[in-house]
Amino acid sequence: LALLRAQRAQLDAEHAEGKLTEAEFEQARTELARRVIDESAPLDQRVRDEVSKRKEQEQLLIHQSRLAAMGEMIGAIAHQWRQPLNALSLVLQNIQMQYRVGQLSEASMQVMQDKAQQLILRMSQTIDEFRNFFKPSKQAETFDLAHAIQAAADILEGMLKNHNIQLDIDCPADIHLDGVPGEFSQVILNLLGNARDAVLAINQPQPRILIHAKTVGRQVCIDVEDNGVGIDESIMHKIYEPYFTTKEEGKGTGIGLYMTKMIIENNMHGLLAASNLEQGVRLRITLPISNEAVSIA
């Protein structure tokens, strides 16, 4: 194409100097235009093919991320249900024991029935929480930051308690963001999952995860910190690459942080940055506060 542009410039110069008749100039210019089109067509096709290939790869990564998150959810449901299932088993045992010794009164039966109903309701609510989390809606909206963080924390509540991991959330009320709430909750879920793995990796005797949010002007900074194993500085620049993971074989997909960065920076126009603490890691999300919320304020 560069050669054709040079030939076009030479053609214009020769025409200006009177070396070519109008007919010769028009014929030569037409021939050059045809050659430009012929040369450009394969390049355009290659560009279209590359764009299509990248979209397919991105959709594959999104699908894999969703499957990984669903696997995480199944484990979380098991932890969430373990306590109420145990409690429900005790209720049934109490009913049987009281019946055997002749102490099963209508009043005690009503108490245990109410207790069982509460446990079943809690299990049903857990399913609703998970179902809402995986709603396929991609419609952006203004949502409450504290509520979105808590939704993700509730999903992992049982799993964190099972490992005696303390989770502290410090998020002011009435901070609103623009985006897809489910996507943002997935971001928090990814970061909490990584923090959990980090504290378990070194058998931290007092494992702790902190989520802290604060406003700075018209932005909000959300820090997710843990007191687990840090990130080797030599690989810090690689942690967002797809399929890169520091976890053992079979324990990490390598797409969690990639998807997190894509959601934060591409979909929500923010920034995601990692840094080591004296002990542990801080993942900082910086996002613009909703314009709608700012205008209301």
Coordinates of C-alpha atoms in Angstrom, one line a residue:
L1 CA 0.0 0.0 0.0
A2 CA 2.9 2.4 0.7
L3 CA 4.3 1.6 -2.8
L4 CA 0.9 2.3 -4.4
R5 CA 0.7 5.6 -2.5
A6 CA 4.2 6.6 -3.8
Q7 CA 3.1 5.7 -7.3
R8 CA 0.0 7.8 -6.9
A9 CA 2.1 10.8 -5.8
Q10 CA 4.4 10.3 -8.9
L11 CA 1.4 10.1 -11.1
D12 CA 0.0 13.4 -9.8
A13 CA 3.4 15.0 -10.3
E14 CA 3.7 13.9 -13.9
H15 CA 0.2 15.1 -14.6
A16 CA 1.0 18.5 -13.1
E17 CA 4.1 18.7 -15.3
G18 CA 2.1 17.9 -18.5
K19 CA 3.8 14.6 -19.1
L20 CA 0.4 12.8 -19.3
T21 CA -2.7 13.6 -21.2
E22 CA -6.0 13.8 -19.3
A23 CA -7.0 10.4 -20.8
E24 CA -3.7 8.8 -19.8
F25 CA -3.9 10.3 -16.3
E26 CA -7.5 9.1 -15.7
Q27 CA -6.7 5.7 -17.0
A28 CA -3.6 5.4 -14.7
R29 CA -5.5 6.7 -11.7
T30 CA -8.3 4.2 -12.2
E31 CA -5.8 1.4 -12.5
L32 CA -4.1 2.5 -9.2
A33 CA -7.5 2.7 -7.4
R34 CA -8.3 -0.8 -8.5
R35 CA -4.9 -2.1 -7.2
V36 CA -5.4 -0.3 -3.9
I37 CA -8.8 -2.0 -3.5
D38 CA -7.3 -5.4 -4.4
E39 CA -4.4 -4.9 -1.8
S40 CA -6.8 -3.6 0.9
A41 CA -9.3 -6.4 0.7
P42 CA -7.1 -9.2 2.2
L43 CA -6.0 -6.8 5.0
D44 CA -9.6 -5.9 5.8
Q45 CA -10.5 -9.5 5.9
R46 CA -7.6 -10.3 8.2
V47 CA -8.7 -7.5 10.5
R48 CA -12.3 -8.8 10.6
D49 CA -11.1 -12.4 11.2
E50 CA -8.8 -11.2 14.1
V51 CA -11.7 -9.2 15.7
S52 CA -14.0 -12.2 15.4
K53 CA -11.3 -14.5 16.9
R54 CA -10.8 -12.1 19.8
K55 CA -14.5 -12.0 20.5
E56 CA -14.7 -15.7 20.4
Q57 CA -11.8 -16.0 22.9
E58 CA -13.4 -13.4 25.1
Q59 CA -16.7 -15.2 25.1
L60 CA -14.9 -18.5 26.0
L61 CA -13.1 -16.8 28.9
I62 CA -16.4 -15.4 30.1
H63 CA -18.0 -18.8 29.9
Q64 CA -15.1 -20.4 31.7
S65 CA -15.2 -17.8 34.4
R66 CA -18.9 -18.4 34.9
L67 CA -18.4 -22.1 35.2
A68 CA -15.6 -21.5 37.7
A69 CA -17.8 -19.2 39.7
M70 CA -20.6 -21.8 39.6
G71 CA -18.3 -24.4 41.0
E72 CA -17.4 -22.0 43.8
M73 CA -21.1 -21.4 44.4
I74 CA -21.8 -25.1 44.7
G75 CA -19.1 -25.4 47.4
A76 CA -20.5 -22.3 49.1
I77 CA -24.0 -23.7 49.1
A78 CA -22.8 -26.9 50.8
H79 CA -21.2 -24.8 53.5
Q80 CA -24.3 -22.5 53.8
W81 CA -26.6 -25.5 54.2
R82 CA -24.4 -27.6 56.5
Q83 CA -25.4 -25.7 59.7
P84 CA -29.2 -25.5 59.1
L85 CA -29.2 -29.2 58.0
N86 CA -27.5 -30.2 61.2
A87 CA -30.0 -28.1 63.2
L88 CA -32.9 -29.6 61.3
S89 CA -31.6 -33.1 62.1
L90 CA -31.5 -32.2 65.8
V91 CA -35.1 -30.9 65.6
L92 CA -36.2 -34.3 64.2
Q93 CA -34.2 -36.2 66.8
N94 CA -35.9 -34.1 69.6
I95 CA -39.3 -34.8 68.2
Q96 CA -38.5 -38.6 68.2
M97 CA -37.0 -38.5 71.7
Q98 CA -39.9 -36.6 73.2
Y99 CA -42.4 -38.9 71.5
R100 CA -40.6 -42.0 72.9
V101 CA -40.7 -40.7 76.5
G102 CA -44.2 -39.4 76.2
Q103 CA -43.3 -35.8 76.5
L104 CA -44.3 -34.6 73.0
S105 CA -47.0 -32.0 73.8
E106 CA -48.8 -29.9 71.3
A107 CA -46.9 -26.8 72.6
S108 CA -43.4 -28.4 72.2
M109 CA -44.4 -29.8 68.8
Q110 CA -45.4 -26.3 67.7
V111 CA -42.0 -24.8 68.9
M112 CA -40.0 -27.4 67.0
Q113 CA -42.2 -27.1 63.9
D114 CA -41.6 -23.3 63.9
K115 CA -37.9 -23.9 64.3
A116 CA -37.8 -26.3 61.4
Q117 CA -39.8 -23.9 59.3
Q118 CA -37.3 -21.1 60.0
L119 CA -34.4 -23.4 59.0
I120 CA -36.1 -24.4 55.8
L121 CA -36.9 -20.8 55.0
R122 CA -33.3 -19.8 55.5
M123 CA -32.2 -22.6 53.1
S124 CA -34.7 -21.4 50.5
Q125 CA -33.4 -17.8 50.9
T126 CA -29.9 -19.1 50.2
I127 CA -31.0 -20.6 46.9
D128 CA -32.7 -17.3 46.0
E129 CA -29.4 -15.5 46.7
F130 CA -27.5 -17.8 44.5
R131 CA -30.1 -17.6 41.7
N132 CA -30.2 -13.8 41.8
F133 CA -26.4 -13.8 41.6
F134 CA -26.4 -15.8 38.4
K135 CA -29.1 -13.9 36.6
P136 CA -28.0 -13.4 33.0
S137 CA -29.1 -9.8 33.0
K138 CA -26.5 -7.5 31.4
Q139 CA -28.5 -4.3 31.9
A140 CA -26.4 -1.6 33.5
E141 CA -28.0 0.3 36.3
T142 CA -27.3 2.4 39.4
F143 CA -26.8 0.1 42.4
D144 CA -25.8 0.4 46.1
L145 CA -22.2 -0.5 46.8
A146 CA -22.7 -1.8 50.3
H147 CA -25.5 -4.0 49.2
A148 CA -23.5 -5.5 46.4
I149 CA -20.5 -6.2 48.6
Q150 CA -22.7 -7.8 51.3
A151 CA -24.4 -10.0 48.6
A152 CA -21.1 -11.5 47.7
A153 CA -20.0 -11.8 51.3
D154 CA -23.2 -13.6 52.2
I155 CA -22.6 -16.2 49.6
L156 CA -19.2 -17.1 51.1
E157 CA -20.3 -16.7 54.7
G158 CA -20.5 -20.4 55.5
M159 CA -17.2 -21.2 53.8
L160 CA -15.3 -18.5 55.6
K161 CA -16.8 -19.5 58.9
N162 CA -15.8 -23.1 58.2
H163 CA -12.2 -22.0 58.0
N164 CA -12.5 -19.5 60.9
I165 CA -11.7 -16.6 58.6
Q166 CA -12.8 -13.3 60.0
L167 CA -14.3 -11.0 57.4
D168 CA -14.7 -7.3 58.3
I169 CA -16.6 -5.0 56.0
D170 CA -16.3 -1.2 56.4
C171 CA -18.4 0.5 53.7
P172 CA -20.3 3.7 54.1
A173 CA -24.0 3.7 53.2
D174 CA -25.4 5.5 50.2
I175 CA -22.5 5.1 47.8
H176 CA -23.9 4.3 44.4
L177 CA -22.2 3.0 41.3
D178 CA -23.1 2.5 37.6
G179 CA -22.8 -1.0 36.2
V180 CA -24.2 -4.5 36.3
P181 CA -24.7 -5.4 40.0
G182 CA -24.2 -9.2 39.3
E183 CA -20.9 -8.5 37.6
F184 CA -19.6 -6.3 40.4
S185 CA -20.7 -9.0 43.0
Q186 CA -18.7 -11.5 40.9
V187 CA -15.7 -9.2 41.2
I188 CA -16.0 -9.1 45.0
L189 CA -16.5 -12.8 45.0
N190 CA -13.4 -13.4 43.0
L191 CA -11.3 -11.2 45.3
L192 CA -12.7 -12.8 48.4
G193 CA -12.0 -16.3 47.0
N194 CA -8.4 -15.3 46.3
A195 CA -8.0 -13.8 49.8
R196 CA -9.4 -16.9 51.4
D197 CA -6.9 -19.1 49.4
A198 CA -4.1 -16.7 50.4
V199 CA -4.7 -17.0 54.1
L200 CA -5.2 -20.8 53.9
A201 CA -2.0 -21.2 51.9
I202 CA 0.2 -20.3 54.9
N203 CA -2.1 -21.7 57.6
Q204 CA -2.5 -18.3 59.0
P205 CA -3.5 -18.8 62.7
Q206 CA -5.7 -15.6 62.7
P207 CA -6.9 -15.4 59.1
R208 CA -8.5 -12.1 58.3
I209 CA -10.0 -10.4 55.3
L210 CA -10.9 -6.7 55.2
I211 CA -13.1 -4.9 52.7
H212 CA -12.8 -1.1 53.2
A213 CA -14.4 1.5 51.0
K214 CA -14.1 5.3 51.1
T215 CA -15.0 8.2 48.8
V216 CA -12.3 10.4 47.3
G217 CA -14.0 13.3 45.4
R218 CA -16.3 11.7 42.8
Q219 CA -14.5 8.3 43.1
V220 CA -14.7 5.5 45.5
C221 CA -11.7 3.3 46.5
I222 CA -12.5 -0.2 47.6
D223 CA -9.7 -2.2 49.2
V224 CA -9.8 -6.0 49.7
E225 CA -6.9 -6.9 52.0
D226 CA -5.8 -10.2 53.5
N227 CA -3.1 -11.3 55.9
G228 CA -2.0 -14.3 53.8
V229 CA 0.8 -15.1 51.4
G230 CA 1.9 -12.1 49.3
I231 CA 2.5 -11.9 45.6
D232 CA 6.1 -12.3 44.3
E233 CA 7.1 -9.0 42.9
S234 CA 8.6 -10.7 39.9
I235 CA 5.2 -12.0 38.7
M236 CA 3.1 -9.0 39.8
H237 CA 2.8 -7.9 36.2
K238 CA 1.5 -11.3 35.1
I239 CA -1.3 -11.9 37.6
Y240 CA -4.0 -10.4 35.3
E241 CA -3.1 -12.5 32.3
P242 CA -5.6 -15.2 31.3
Y243 CA -4.8 -18.7 32.5
F244 CA -1.9 -17.5 34.7
T245 CA -2.2 -18.8 38.3
T246 CA 0.1 -19.3 41.2
K247 CA -2.1 -22.0 42.7
E248 CA -1.5 -25.7 42.7
E249 CA -2.5 -27.8 39.7
G250 CA -6.3 -28.1 39.6
K251 CA -6.9 -25.5 42.2
G252 CA -6.9 -22.4 40.0
T253 CA -8.3 -21.5 36.6
G254 CA -6.2 -18.4 36.1
I255 CA -9.1 -16.4 34.8
G256 CA -10.5 -14.8 38.0
L257 CA -8.3 -11.8 38.1
Y258 CA -8.4 -11.4 34.3
M259 CA -12.2 -11.3 34.4
T260 CA -12.1 -9.0 37.4
K261 CA -9.9 -6.5 35.7
M262 CA -11.9 -6.7 32.5
I263 CA -15.2 -6.0 34.4
I264 CA -13.7 -3.1 36.4
E265 CA -11.7 -1.4 33.7
N266 CA -13.6 -2.2 30.5
N267 CA -17.2 -2.4 31.7
M268 CA -17.1 0.0 34.7
H269 CA -14.4 2.4 33.6
G270 CA -12.4 2.1 36.7
L271 CA -8.9 0.8 37.8
L272 CA -7.7 -2.4 39.5
A273 CA -4.3 -2.5 41.2
A274 CA -2.5 -5.0 43.4
S275 CA 0.1 -4.3 46.0
N276 CA 1.8 -6.2 48.8
L277 CA 1.3 -5.3 52.4
E278 CA 3.7 -6.0 55.3
Q279 CA 1.8 -9.3 55.4
G280 CA -0.7 -10.1 52.7
V281 CA -2.0 -8.4 49.7
R282 CA -4.2 -5.4 48.9
L283 CA -6.4 -5.3 45.8
R284 CA -7.6 -1.8 45.2
I285 CA -10.6 -1.0 43.0
T286 CA -11.1 2.7 42.0
L287 CA -14.5 3.5 40.4
P288 CA -16.4 6.6 39.5
I289 CA -19.4 7.3 41.7
S290 CA -22.7 7.2 39.8
N291 CA -23.5 10.5 38.0
E292 CA -27.1 10.0 39.0
A293 CA -26.1 9.8 42.7
V294 CA -23.9 12.9 42.4
S295 CA -26.6 14.9 40.7
I296 CA -29.1 13.9 43.4
A297 CA -26.6 14.9 46.1

